[in-house]
Short mmCIF file of C-alpha atoms in Angstrom, two decimals:
data_model
loop_
_atom_site.label_atom_id
_atom_site.label_comp_id
_atom_site.label_asym_id
_atom_site.label_seq_id
_atom_site.Cartn_x
_atom_site.Cartn_y
_atom_site.Cartn_z
CA UNK A 1 9.52 9.07 -89.02
CA UNK A 2 9.57 5.44 -90.53
CA UNK A 3 13.19 5.26 -90.78
CA UNK A 4 12.85 1.81 -88.70
CA UNK A 5 9.84 0.54 -90.28
CA UNK A 6 5.90 1.32 -89.52
CA UNK A 7 5.72 -0.97 -86.23
CA UNK A 8 7.60 1.18 -83.79
CA UNK A 9 5.52 4.12 -84.08
CA UNK A 10 2.21 2.23 -84.40
CA UNK A 11 3.46 0.11 -81.20
CA UNK A 12 3.71 3.60 -79.36
CA UNK A 13 0.55 4.91 -80.63
CA UNK A 14 -1.02 1.72 -79.76
CA UNK A 15 0.03 2.05 -75.76
CA UNK A 16 -1.18 5.49 -75.48
CA UNK A 17 -4.77 4.56 -77.03
CA UNK A 18 -4.79 1.69 -74.62
CA UNK A 19 -3.78 3.85 -71.71
CA UNK A 20 -6.48 6.47 -72.44
CA UNK A 21 -8.90 4.13 -73.01
CA UNK A 22 -9.12 3.76 -68.83
CA UNK A 23 -7.56 0.14 -69.15
CA UNK A 24 -5.12 -0.90 -66.08
CA UNK A 25 -1.52 0.32 -66.96
CA UNK A 26 0.07 -2.90 -66.14
CA UNK A 27 -1.94 -5.33 -68.15
CA UNK A 28 -2.48 -2.59 -71.21
CA UNK A 29 1.40 -2.62 -71.50
CA UNK A 30 1.43 -6.62 -71.58
CA UNK A 31 -1.54 -6.67 -74.14
CA UNK A 32 0.14 -4.28 -76.61
CA UNK A 33 3.88 -5.99 -76.22
CA UNK A 34 2.08 -9.19 -77.23
CA UNK A 35 -0.28 -8.10 -79.73
CA UNK A 36 2.37 -6.47 -81.56
CA UNK A 37 4.88 -9.26 -80.90
CA UNK A 38 2.31 -11.37 -82.71
CA UNK A 39 2.09 -9.03 -85.74
CA UNK A 40 5.61 -8.59 -85.92
CA UNK A 41 6.16 -12.34 -86.10
CA UNK A 42 3.73 -12.28 -89.09
CA UNK A 43 4.97 -9.75 -91.12
CA UNK A 44 8.40 -10.85 -90.26
CA UNK A 45 9.91 -7.55 -88.25
CA UNK A 46 10.32 -9.42 -85.17
CA UNK A 47 12.05 -12.72 -84.38
CA UNK A 48 9.99 -14.93 -81.95
CA UNK A 49 13.36 -16.27 -80.49
CA UNK A 50 13.10 -13.28 -78.30
CA UNK A 51 9.96 -14.28 -76.52
CA UNK A 52 12.40 -16.90 -75.01
CA UNK A 53 13.77 -14.12 -72.93
CA UNK A 54 10.81 -13.09 -71.09
CA UNK A 55 10.51 -15.70 -68.24
CA UNK A 56 14.50 -14.57 -67.45
CA UNK A 57 13.23 -11.20 -67.38
CA UNK A 58 10.21 -11.93 -65.31
CA UNK A 59 12.76 -13.72 -62.73
CA UNK A 60 14.96 -10.42 -62.98
CA UNK A 61 12.28 -8.13 -61.81
CA UNK A 62 10.93 -10.49 -59.10
CA UNK A 63 14.88 -11.32 -58.09
CA UNK A 64 15.74 -7.70 -58.15
CA UNK A 65 17.50 -6.90 -54.74
CA UNK A 66 17.58 -3.08 -55.29
CA UNK A 67 13.27 -3.23 -55.56
CA UNK A 68 13.09 -5.05 -52.40
CA UNK A 69 13.78 -1.35 -50.70
CA UNK A 70 10.22 -0.28 -51.63
CA UNK A 71 8.10 -2.36 -49.46
CA UNK A 72 10.53 -1.41 -46.63
CA UNK A 73 10.18 2.08 -47.09
CA UNK A 74 6.75 1.95 -47.98
CA UNK A 75 6.06 0.01 -44.52
CA UNK A 76 8.23 2.66 -42.92
CA UNK A 77 5.71 5.55 -44.30
CA UNK A 78 2.81 3.50 -43.20
CA UNK A 79 3.43 3.25 -39.68
CA UNK A 80 4.72 6.73 -39.41
CA UNK A 81 1.76 7.73 -40.95
CA UNK A 82 -0.46 6.74 -38.11
CA UNK A 83 1.87 6.66 -34.99
CA UNK A 84 1.18 10.45 -34.50
CA UNK A 85 4.57 11.66 -35.26
CA UNK A 86 3.10 14.37 -37.57
CA UNK A 87 1.01 15.54 -34.62
CA UNK A 88 3.85 16.21 -32.27
CA UNK A 89 5.89 17.91 -34.69
CA UNK A 90 3.47 20.42 -36.43
CA UNK A 91 1.89 21.05 -32.79
CA UNK A 92 5.38 22.07 -31.70
CA UNK A 93 6.28 23.79 -34.84
CA UNK A 94 3.13 25.54 -35.18
CA UNK A 95 3.59 27.04 -31.40
CA UNK A 96 7.02 28.33 -32.57
CA UNK A 97 6.08 30.09 -35.78
CA UNK A 98 2.67 30.91 -34.71
CA UNK A 99 3.23 34.71 -33.70
CA UNK A 100 4.50 35.72 -37.27
CA UNK A 101 2.10 35.92 -40.03
CA UNK A 102 1.90 32.97 -42.15
CA UNK A 103 3.46 30.55 -39.19
CA UNK A 104 1.34 27.69 -39.59
CA UNK A 105 2.40 27.60 -43.36
CA UNK A 106 5.93 27.40 -42.18
CA UNK A 107 5.55 24.93 -39.95
CA UNK A 108 3.55 22.88 -42.63
CA UNK A 109 6.40 23.25 -44.90
CA UNK A 110 9.36 22.63 -42.64
CA UNK A 111 7.26 19.71 -41.01
CA UNK A 112 5.98 18.09 -44.70
CA UNK A 113 10.21 18.10 -45.50
CA UNK A 114 10.97 16.03 -42.24
CA UNK A 115 8.09 13.89 -42.44
CA UNK A 116 9.08 13.22 -46.29
CA UNK A 117 12.66 12.44 -45.44
CA UNK A 118 11.34 9.80 -43.12
CA UNK A 119 8.62 8.58 -44.99
CA UNK A 120 9.68 8.62 -48.48
CA UNK A 121 5.53 8.63 -49.74
CA UNK A 122 3.63 11.40 -50.91
CA UNK A 123 0.25 9.79 -49.78
CA UNK A 124 1.44 9.47 -46.25
CA UNK A 125 2.86 13.05 -46.18
CA UNK A 126 -0.39 14.88 -47.74
CA UNK A 127 -2.93 12.81 -45.77
CA UNK A 128 -1.04 13.29 -42.27
CA UNK A 129 -0.43 17.02 -43.06
CA UNK A 130 -4.26 17.18 -44.04
CA UNK A 131 -5.68 15.68 -40.98
CA UNK A 132 -3.66 17.82 -38.65
CA UNK A 133 -2.94 21.00 -40.00
CA UNK A 134 -6.11 21.69 -42.30
CA UNK A 135 -8.63 22.00 -39.49
CA UNK A 136 -6.38 24.58 -37.79
CA UNK A 137 -6.11 26.83 -40.47
CA UNK A 138 -9.59 26.71 -40.93
CA UNK A 139 -9.92 27.55 -37.13
CA UNK A 140 -7.56 30.80 -37.14
CA UNK A 141 -8.65 32.41 -40.63
CA UNK A 142 -6.21 31.16 -43.33
CA UNK A 143 -7.35 31.56 -46.51
CA UNK A 144 -9.04 28.20 -48.11
CA UNK A 145 -7.06 28.24 -51.59
CA UNK A 146 -3.50 29.04 -49.29
CA UNK A 147 -3.92 26.21 -46.92
CA UNK A 148 -5.17 23.47 -49.24
CA UNK A 149 -2.06 24.62 -51.68
CA UNK A 150 0.61 24.81 -49.12
CA UNK A 151 -0.72 21.18 -47.17
CA UNK A 152 -0.76 19.47 -50.85
CA UNK A 153 2.83 21.32 -51.84
CA UNK A 154 4.34 19.98 -48.54
CA UNK A 155 3.51 16.31 -49.56
CA UNK A 156 5.02 16.72 -52.68
CA UNK A 157 8.48 17.30 -51.35
CA UNK A 158 8.56 13.59 -50.20
CA UNK A 159 8.77 13.12 -54.33
CA UNK A 160 12.39 14.64 -54.21
CA UNK A 161 13.71 14.48 -50.79
CA UNK A 162 15.67 11.15 -49.92
CA UNK A 163 14.43 8.39 -49.35
CA UNK A 164 11.96 8.88 -52.32
CA UNK A 165 10.52 5.67 -53.55
CA UNK A 166 10.70 7.31 -57.23
CA UNK A 167 14.21 7.96 -57.20
CA UNK A 168 14.70 4.01 -56.16
CA UNK A 169 12.97 3.42 -59.35
CA UNK A 170 15.08 6.01 -61.19
CA UNK A 171 18.28 4.55 -60.11
CA UNK A 172 17.16 1.11 -61.55
CA UNK A 173 16.06 2.22 -64.70
CA UNK A 174 18.74 4.25 -65.33
CA UNK A 175 21.58 1.96 -64.23
CA UNK A 176 23.09 4.24 -61.63
CA UNK A 177 23.27 3.64 -58.01
CA UNK A 178 20.78 4.64 -55.54
CA UNK A 179 23.30 6.37 -53.12
CA UNK A 180 24.33 8.60 -56.08
CA UNK A 181 20.80 9.47 -56.91
CA UNK A 182 19.99 10.46 -53.31
CA UNK A 183 23.42 12.74 -53.28
CA UNK A 184 22.10 14.25 -56.37
CA UNK A 185 18.77 14.96 -54.52
CA UNK A 186 20.20 17.03 -51.69
CA UNK A 187 20.60 20.27 -53.59
CA UNK A 188 17.00 20.07 -55.49
CA UNK A 189 15.41 19.17 -52.14
CA UNK A 190 16.96 22.03 -50.25
CA UNK A 191 16.04 24.68 -53.06
CA UNK A 192 12.78 23.39 -53.38
CA UNK A 193 12.10 24.13 -49.79
CA UNK A 194 13.43 27.56 -49.74
CA UNK A 195 11.27 28.40 -52.95
CA UNK A 196 8.32 27.37 -50.83
CA UNK A 197 9.23 29.21 -47.69
CA UNK A 198 10.19 32.44 -49.96
CA UNK A 199 6.55 32.11 -51.65
CA UNK A 200 5.04 31.89 -48.03
CA UNK A 201 7.57 34.87 -47.07
CA UNK A 202 6.33 36.86 -50.00
CA UNK A 203 2.72 36.48 -49.61
CA UNK A 204 2.78 36.99 -45.87
CA UNK A 205 3.91 40.72 -47.00
CA UNK A 206 1.73 41.14 -49.43
CA UNK A 207 -1.50 39.62 -48.31
CA UNK A 208 -1.19 39.06 -44.43
CA UNK A 209 -5.02 39.00 -43.92
CA UNK A 210 -4.63 35.83 -45.79
CA UNK A 211 -2.37 33.91 -42.87
CA UNK A 212 -3.25 35.56 -39.76
CA UNK A 213 -0.67 34.78 -37.01
CA UNK A 214 -1.82 32.90 -34.22
CA UNK A 215 -4.11 34.58 -31.53
CA UNK A 216 -2.53 34.80 -27.84
CA UNK A 217 -4.73 32.35 -26.36
CA UNK A 218 -3.89 29.92 -28.90
CA UNK A 219 -0.21 29.93 -27.94
CA UNK A 220 -0.34 28.16 -24.81
CA UNK A 221 3.21 27.12 -24.68
CA UNK A 222 6.56 29.40 -24.53
CA UNK A 223 10.10 29.35 -23.47
CA UNK A 224 11.73 25.69 -22.41
CA UNK A 225 8.32 23.84 -22.21
CA UNK A 226 8.06 24.92 -26.01
CA UNK A 227 11.82 24.12 -27.12
CA UNK A 228 11.20 20.82 -25.08
CA UNK A 229 8.26 19.80 -27.28
CA UNK A 230 10.08 20.68 -30.15
CA UNK A 231 12.88 18.65 -29.28
CA UNK A 232 10.73 15.74 -28.40
CA UNK A 233 9.43 15.56 -31.75
CA UNK A 234 12.33 16.59 -33.83
CA UNK A 235 15.09 14.49 -32.33
CA UNK A 236 13.81 11.22 -32.72
CA UNK A 237 12.77 12.13 -36.33
CA UNK A 238 16.88 12.95 -37.20
CA UNK A 239 17.83 10.16 -35.45
CA UNK A 240 15.83 8.21 -37.83
CA UNK A 241 16.83 10.03 -40.89
CA UNK A 242 20.35 9.48 -40.13
CA UNK A 243 19.78 5.73 -39.40
CA UNK A 244 18.34 5.46 -43.14
CA UNK A 245 20.20 8.24 -45.37
CA UNK A 246 23.44 8.68 -43.15
CA UNK A 247 24.43 4.78 -42.98
CA UNK A 248 23.65 4.83 -46.99
CA UNK A 249 25.77 8.11 -47.75
CA UNK A 250 28.50 6.55 -45.69
CA UNK A 251 28.74 3.00 -47.23
CA UNK A 252 27.74 1.30 -44.17
CA UNK A 253 24.00 -0.22 -45.63
CA UNK A 254 22.86 -0.96 -48.71
CA UNK A 255 19.33 0.61 -49.71
CA UNK A 256 17.56 -2.54 -48.62
CA UNK A 257 19.39 -2.68 -45.78
CA UNK A 258 18.42 1.06 -45.05
CA UNK A 259 15.09 0.52 -45.53
CA UNK A 260 14.86 -2.53 -43.32
CA UNK A 261 16.54 -0.40 -40.29
CA UNK A 262 14.21 2.32 -41.20
CA UNK A 263 11.30 -0.13 -40.84
CA UNK A 264 12.52 -0.86 -37.49
CA UNK A 265 12.91 2.49 -36.45
CA UNK A 266 9.34 3.54 -37.51
CA UNK A 267 8.05 0.49 -35.24
CA UNK A 268 10.00 2.20 -32.39
CA UNK A 269 8.91 5.70 -32.78
CA UNK A 270 5.42 4.30 -32.95
CA UNK A 271 6.06 2.46 -29.53
CA UNK A 272 7.51 5.54 -28.10
CA UNK A 273 4.32 7.32 -29.15
CA UNK A 274 2.43 4.47 -27.69
CA UNK A 275 0.64 4.31 -31.21
CA UNK A 276 1.92 0.69 -31.71
CA UNK A 277 -0.99 -1.74 -31.93
CA UNK A 278 -2.03 -4.68 -34.34
CA UNK A 279 -4.39 -2.90 -35.91
CA UNK A 280 -1.83 -0.37 -37.02
CA UNK A 281 0.82 -2.71 -37.78
CA UNK A 282 -1.90 -4.63 -40.17
CA UNK A 283 -2.92 -1.35 -41.68
CA UNK A 284 0.82 -0.89 -42.61
CA UNK A 285 1.07 -3.87 -43.98
CA UNK A 286 -1.89 -3.96 -45.89
CA UNK A 287 -0.65 -0.69 -47.56
CA UNK A 288 2.82 -2.30 -48.18
CA UNK A 289 1.31 -5.41 -50.04
CA UNK A 290 -0.74 -3.15 -52.42
CA UNK A 291 2.00 -0.86 -53.50
CA UNK A 292 4.28 -3.39 -53.91
CA UNK A 293 2.19 -5.75 -55.80
CA UNK A 294 1.09 -2.37 -58.12
CA UNK A 295 4.81 -2.09 -58.55
CA UNK A 296 5.60 -5.44 -59.81
CA UNK A 297 3.09 -5.80 -61.85
CA UNK A 298 3.53 -2.64 -63.58
CA UNK A 299 7.05 -3.81 -63.89
CA UNK A 300 5.96 -7.19 -65.57
CA UNK A 301 4.05 -5.45 -67.92
CA UNK A 302 6.59 -2.81 -68.92
CA UNK A 303 9.11 -6.01 -69.35
CA UNK A 304 6.89 -7.34 -72.23
CA UNK A 305 6.32 -3.93 -73.66
CA UNK A 306 9.89 -2.92 -73.80
CA UNK A 307 11.25 -6.66 -75.01
CA UNK A 308 9.06 -6.58 -77.81
CA UNK A 309 9.61 -2.50 -78.88
CA UNK A 310 13.14 -2.95 -78.29
CA UNK A 311 13.07 -6.00 -80.56
CA UNK A 312 11.42 -4.13 -83.36
CA UNK A 313 14.02 -1.28 -83.06
CA UNK A 314 11.75 1.23 -81.35
CA UNK A 315 14.48 2.10 -79.17
CA UNK A 316 16.85 3.14 -82.30
CA UNK A 317 13.74 4.70 -83.61
CA UNK A 318 13.20 6.80 -80.23
CA UNK A 319 17.16 7.49 -80.21
CA UNK A 320 17.04 8.68 -83.80
CA UNK A 321 14.18 11.27 -83.20
CA UNK A 322 15.41 12.68 -79.93
CA UNK A 323 18.87 13.15 -81.14
CA UNK A 324 17.86 14.98 -84.29
CA UNK A 325 15.79 17.95 -82.40
CA UNK A 326 16.92 20.86 -83.15
CA UNK A 327 18.97 22.59 -80.43
CA UNK A 328 21.24 19.76 -79.23
CA UNK A 329 21.07 19.06 -75.65
CA UNK A 330 19.03 22.39 -74.88
CA UNK A 331 16.53 21.38 -77.39
CA UNK A 332 16.32 17.79 -76.10
CA UNK A 333 16.13 18.65 -72.52
CA UNK A 334 13.41 21.14 -73.63
CA UNK A 335 11.39 18.51 -75.35
CA UNK A 336 11.81 16.21 -72.91
CA UNK A 337 10.63 18.13 -69.93
CA UNK A 338 7.51 19.68 -71.77
CA UNK A 339 6.72 16.00 -72.90
CA UNK A 340 7.07 14.68 -69.23
CA UNK A 341 4.96 18.02 -68.01
CA UNK A 342 2.05 16.89 -70.45
CA UNK A 343 2.55 13.08 -69.88
CA UNK A 344 2.28 13.41 -66.19
CA UNK A 345 -1.41 14.86 -66.46
CA UNK A 346 -2.34 11.13 -67.34
CA UNK A 347 0.22 8.97 -66.05
CA UNK A 348 1.45 8.14 -62.35
CA UNK A 349 4.94 8.57 -61.38
CA UNK A 350 5.39 4.87 -61.26
CA UNK A 351 4.20 4.34 -64.90
CA UNK A 352 6.13 7.39 -66.50
CA UNK A 353 9.38 5.60 -64.74
CA UNK A 354 8.45 2.45 -66.03
CA UNK A 355 7.34 3.34 -69.63
CA UNK A 356 8.94 6.63 -70.50
CA UNK A 357 12.09 7.16 -68.86
CA UNK A 358 13.59 3.72 -70.47
CA UNK A 359 12.94 5.16 -73.55
CA UNK A 360 14.72 8.80 -73.10
CA UNK A 361 17.85 7.25 -71.27
CA UNK A 362 19.44 5.70 -74.64
CA UNK A 363 19.32 9.22 -76.25
CA UNK A 364 20.36 11.32 -73.24
CA UNK A 365 23.61 8.60 -72.78
CA UNK A 366 24.36 9.53 -76.45
CA UNK A 367 24.01 13.21 -76.05
CA UNK A 368 26.61 13.25 -73.25
CA UNK A 369 24.08 14.09 -70.62
CA UNK A 370 25.00 12.82 -67.02
CA UNK A 371 22.32 10.35 -66.02
CA UNK A 372 22.43 10.70 -62.34
CA UNK A 373 21.48 14.70 -63.03
CA UNK A 374 19.17 13.95 -65.87
CA UNK A 375 17.23 11.53 -63.43
CA UNK A 376 17.11 13.93 -60.60
CA UNK A 377 16.01 16.47 -62.92
CA UNK A 378 13.09 13.94 -63.99
CA UNK A 379 12.18 13.37 -60.63
CA UNK A 380 11.85 17.07 -60.03
CA UNK A 381 9.67 17.51 -63.16
CA UNK A 382 7.35 14.16 -62.56
CA UNK A 383 6.28 15.75 -59.09
CA UNK A 384 4.06 18.25 -60.93
CA UNK A 385 1.81 14.85 -61.56
CA UNK A 386 0.78 15.21 -57.93
CA UNK A 387 0.12 18.74 -58.20
CA UNK A 388 -1.90 18.92 -61.70
CA UNK A 389 -5.30 20.00 -61.52
CA UNK A 390 -7.59 18.16 -61.86
CA UNK A 391 -5.64 14.62 -61.99
CA UNK A 392 -2.97 15.63 -59.35
CA UNK A 393 -2.93 12.56 -56.76
CA UNK A 394 -1.94 15.20 -54.22
CA UNK A 395 -4.71 16.59 -54.52
CA UNK A 396 -7.47 13.40 -54.45
CA UNK A 397 -5.68 12.58 -51.06
CA UNK A 398 -6.50 16.11 -49.90
CA UNK A 399 -10.05 16.27 -51.22
CA UNK A 400 -10.34 12.43 -48.97
CA UNK A 401 -9.36 13.98 -46.26
CA UNK A 402 -11.03 17.54 -46.16
CA UNK A 403 -14.07 18.47 -44.88
CA UNK A 404 -17.26 18.59 -46.78
CA UNK A 405 -17.25 22.64 -46.55
CA UNK A 406 -14.09 22.80 -48.50
CA UNK A 407 -14.36 23.19 -52.28
CA UNK A 408 -12.74 21.19 -54.67
CA UNK A 409 -12.40 24.08 -56.96
CA UNK A 410 -10.26 25.81 -54.19
CA UNK A 411 -8.20 22.99 -53.81
CA UNK A 412 -7.61 22.93 -57.31
CA UNK A 413 -7.12 27.02 -57.60
CA UNK A 414 -4.75 26.55 -54.75
CA UNK A 415 -2.42 24.64 -56.50
CA UNK A 416 -1.40 26.13 -59.50
CA UNK A 417 1.42 28.99 -57.93
CA UNK A 418 3.04 25.94 -55.96
CA UNK A 419 2.83 23.75 -59.42
CA UNK A 420 4.77 27.25 -61.00
CA UNK A 421 7.10 26.99 -58.16
CA UNK A 422 8.06 23.56 -59.16
CA UNK A 423 8.58 24.13 -62.81
CA UNK A 424 10.62 27.09 -61.64
CA UNK A 425 13.10 24.50 -59.93
CA UNK A 426 13.15 22.44 -63.36
CA UNK A 427 14.41 25.56 -65.08
CA UNK A 428 16.97 26.24 -62.33
CA UNK A 429 18.22 22.68 -62.40
CA UNK A 430 18.64 22.97 -66.46
CA UNK A 431 20.58 26.33 -65.97
CA UNK A 432 22.35 25.53 -62.81
CA UNK A 433 23.47 21.71 -63.06
CA UNK A 434 25.65 22.13 -59.93
CA UNK A 435 23.11 22.30 -58.09
CA UNK A 436 22.45 18.23 -58.65
CA UNK A 437 26.37 17.56 -59.20
CA UNK A 438 27.82 19.11 -56.20
CA UNK A 439 27.14 16.60 -53.82
CA UNK A 440 28.50 13.79 -55.65
CA UNK A 441 31.11 11.82 -55.50
CA UNK A 442 34.13 12.99 -58.13
CA UNK A 443 34.84 9.23 -60.01
CA UNK A 444 38.65 8.64 -60.43
CA UNK A 445 39.40 8.18 -64.05
CA UNK A 446 42.15 5.82 -65.19
CA UNK A 447 43.99 5.88 -68.36
CA UNK A 448 44.46 2.11 -69.14
CA UNK A 449 47.93 3.13 -70.84
CA UNK A 450 49.69 3.98 -67.36
CA UNK A 451 48.73 0.43 -66.08
CA UNK A 452 52.04 -1.58 -65.64
CA UNK A 453 51.75 -5.40 -64.76
CA UNK A 454 54.89 -6.54 -63.46
CA UNK A 455 54.71 -10.32 -62.74
CA UNK A 456 58.13 -11.87 -61.88
CA UNK A 457 58.89 -15.32 -62.97
CA UNK A 458 59.60 -18.15 -60.67
CA UNK A 459 63.06 -17.83 -59.30
CA UNK A 460 63.59 -14.02 -60.52
CA UNK A 461 64.88 -11.37 -58.25
CA UNK A 462 62.56 -8.65 -58.69
CA UNK A 463 64.74 -5.39 -58.38
CA UNK A 464 63.75 -2.54 -56.27
CA UNK A 465 63.19 0.99 -57.72
CA UNK A 466 66.64 2.08 -57.04
CA UNK A 467 67.81 -0.84 -59.38
CA UNK A 468 69.56 -2.87 -56.30
CA UNK A 469 68.36 -6.29 -55.83
CA UNK A 470 66.86 -6.90 -52.35
CA UNK A 471 68.60 -8.82 -49.78
CA UNK A 472 68.26 -12.76 -49.59
CA UNK A 473 68.44 -13.09 -45.80
CA UNK A 474 70.07 -16.13 -45.94
CA UNK A 475 67.68 -17.83 -48.34
CA UNK A 476 69.05 -20.32 -50.56
CA UNK A 477 69.39 -19.58 -54.48
CA UNK A 478 66.30 -20.76 -56.55
CA UNK A 479 66.98 -23.98 -58.42
CA UNK A 480 68.27 -24.03 -61.63
CA UNK A 481 66.48 -27.42 -62.94
CA UNK A 482 69.46 -28.55 -64.92
CA UNK A 483 69.56 -25.31 -67.05
CA UNK A 484 72.91 -24.01 -68.01
CA UNK A 485 74.03 -20.74 -66.67
CA UNK A 486 73.57 -17.66 -68.67
CA UNK A 487 76.41 -15.95 -71.04
CA UNK A 488 78.68 -13.93 -69.39
CA UNK A 489 79.34 -11.85 -73.04
CA UNK A 490 82.86 -10.93 -71.90
CA UNK A 491 81.91 -9.54 -68.34
CA UNK A 492 84.52 -10.26 -65.42
CA UNK A 493 84.04 -12.71 -63.02
CA UNK A 494 82.20 -11.98 -59.66
CA UNK A 495 84.42 -10.88 -56.74
CA UNK A 496 85.08 -14.17 -54.22
CA UNK A 497 84.97 -11.86 -50.95
CA UNK A 498 87.59 -13.92 -49.29
CA UNK A 499 86.54 -17.74 -50.87
CA UNK A 500 89.19 -19.51 -52.27
CA UNK A 501 89.52 -19.81 -55.91
CA UNK A 502 89.22 -23.62 -57.46
CA UNK A 503 92.65 -24.90 -59.18
CA UNK A 504 92.31 -24.71 -62.44
CA UNK A 505 95.22 -27.09 -63.09
CA UNK A 506 93.10 -29.70 -61.35
CA UNK A 507 89.74 -28.58 -62.83
CA UNK A 508 88.80 -30.81 -65.95
CA UNK A 509 88.18 -29.22 -69.13
CA UNK A 510 84.97 -28.57 -70.79
CA UNK A 511 84.13 -31.23 -73.25
CA UNK A 512 84.30 -29.36 -76.83
CA UNK A 513 82.17 -31.79 -78.77
CA UNK A 514 84.17 -31.28 -82.02
CA UNK A 515 83.20 -27.42 -82.10
CA UNK A 516 86.46 -25.39 -83.50
CA UNK A 517 88.30 -22.94 -81.04
CA UNK A 518 86.77 -19.59 -80.61
CA UNK A 519 88.30 -16.98 -82.61
CA UNK A 520 91.07 -14.67 -81.50
CA UNK A 521 90.40 -11.39 -83.20
CA UNK A 522 94.12 -10.37 -83.48
CA UNK A 523 94.76 -10.88 -79.91
CA UNK A 524 98.02 -12.92 -78.92
CA UNK A 525 97.83 -16.59 -77.83
CA UNK A 526 97.91 -17.15 -74.21
CA UNK A 527 101.62 -18.07 -72.72
CA UNK A 528 101.58 -21.70 -71.73
#
């Protein structure tokens, strides 16, 4: 426990105490970091020279191009939340699935997935789906716990499905590319949608009275008119998804550039729905400003905390504790996921990503765990923070827009089955890691021992693979710069190919400079 001194565990415990006291997270982290930094300097456990790195770390936070994608995706989600896209999608999908039991629940899950893929924020999905679908479900006799649970769960799909804001932050904290994190999240996103749809299917067979089909008088559209309404709401959404995600997966745009294009696409969609106005744009910009400021301040506070914590060997202390958990990699994964599950009762996903993940990443890397898979697994686990009764943010959002006659107990109890489905997904990812790694591009590993550097010297002739010198095409030979010709070592003279040999009698003899004649090795002297 105290292999690296008492300061790291005391600092970690102090952070938990400050957070439980209810102080703002950003200021709590900075205060704990500065307090224990001063104590570490006083007890000679921390070098004060490390504090000189704080300005550079602050500048690194502000100038991080990757984090610039957060305000773009937030602005895109805020625009689409208010532009009427959810209404069009849900109305058409509800009419399409209406004749079957649980048809509205199917529509909520599918529309929530599409809306999550183009907004990237849980708040936008939950609020939009709650405002549109909850009154309809109440009107046609849906069970209140089932209705509130499916709406909250449809919003949490946004947490895992790209372009999730959490995946961007996890990629930055784990040192991996956003494209890899998005590609790794494709499989879990599809599995989560299938789990939710499967749960609705089973419930519709076991308890169809809790999710009755739409009555005939509510199904006002059919045939070509219905399909046109569905296509009119779906095609622009799919086009925006391709604009944002397709350009990233094909390497045509960075996450920041894709977010900027998505913001422009959201404005165009709002204009197509005739909802674009200065009021809508101003509200979206205000939402973006608040969220971006919150993220930046949490990052600055976590930077102060992590600098002091690492300077007092806190990272080595955490890695030592986690690497000595019984069970090796399996024991580490079980402990981490249980720890994240309970921490999510009290901390937001931003706080977990900025505080907890940097402490876990070195231990995971030391155990040989793929960090992309590890990040996606943590993302799936952190989405339970939105469904935890009574602290889940998705439940707060739903409580804020639900009518007064909807009981809070129904909202909290309705979230429990969906919370269990999310934990089942965590278990599936641990048992079947290929659900994440299948969509990742295989990295080419080059053996350094096979690398050959063949750099020709000036004037040298580089032979071809067959050993034959390439033709000169009439080019003059390289200059010798006065250097003597290479020795022949008894090799015969090169053929003349029709050139006239020089007269040896008229050629002057080479000066001997007093050197003796070469040895004859028993051969007869040449005849004069």
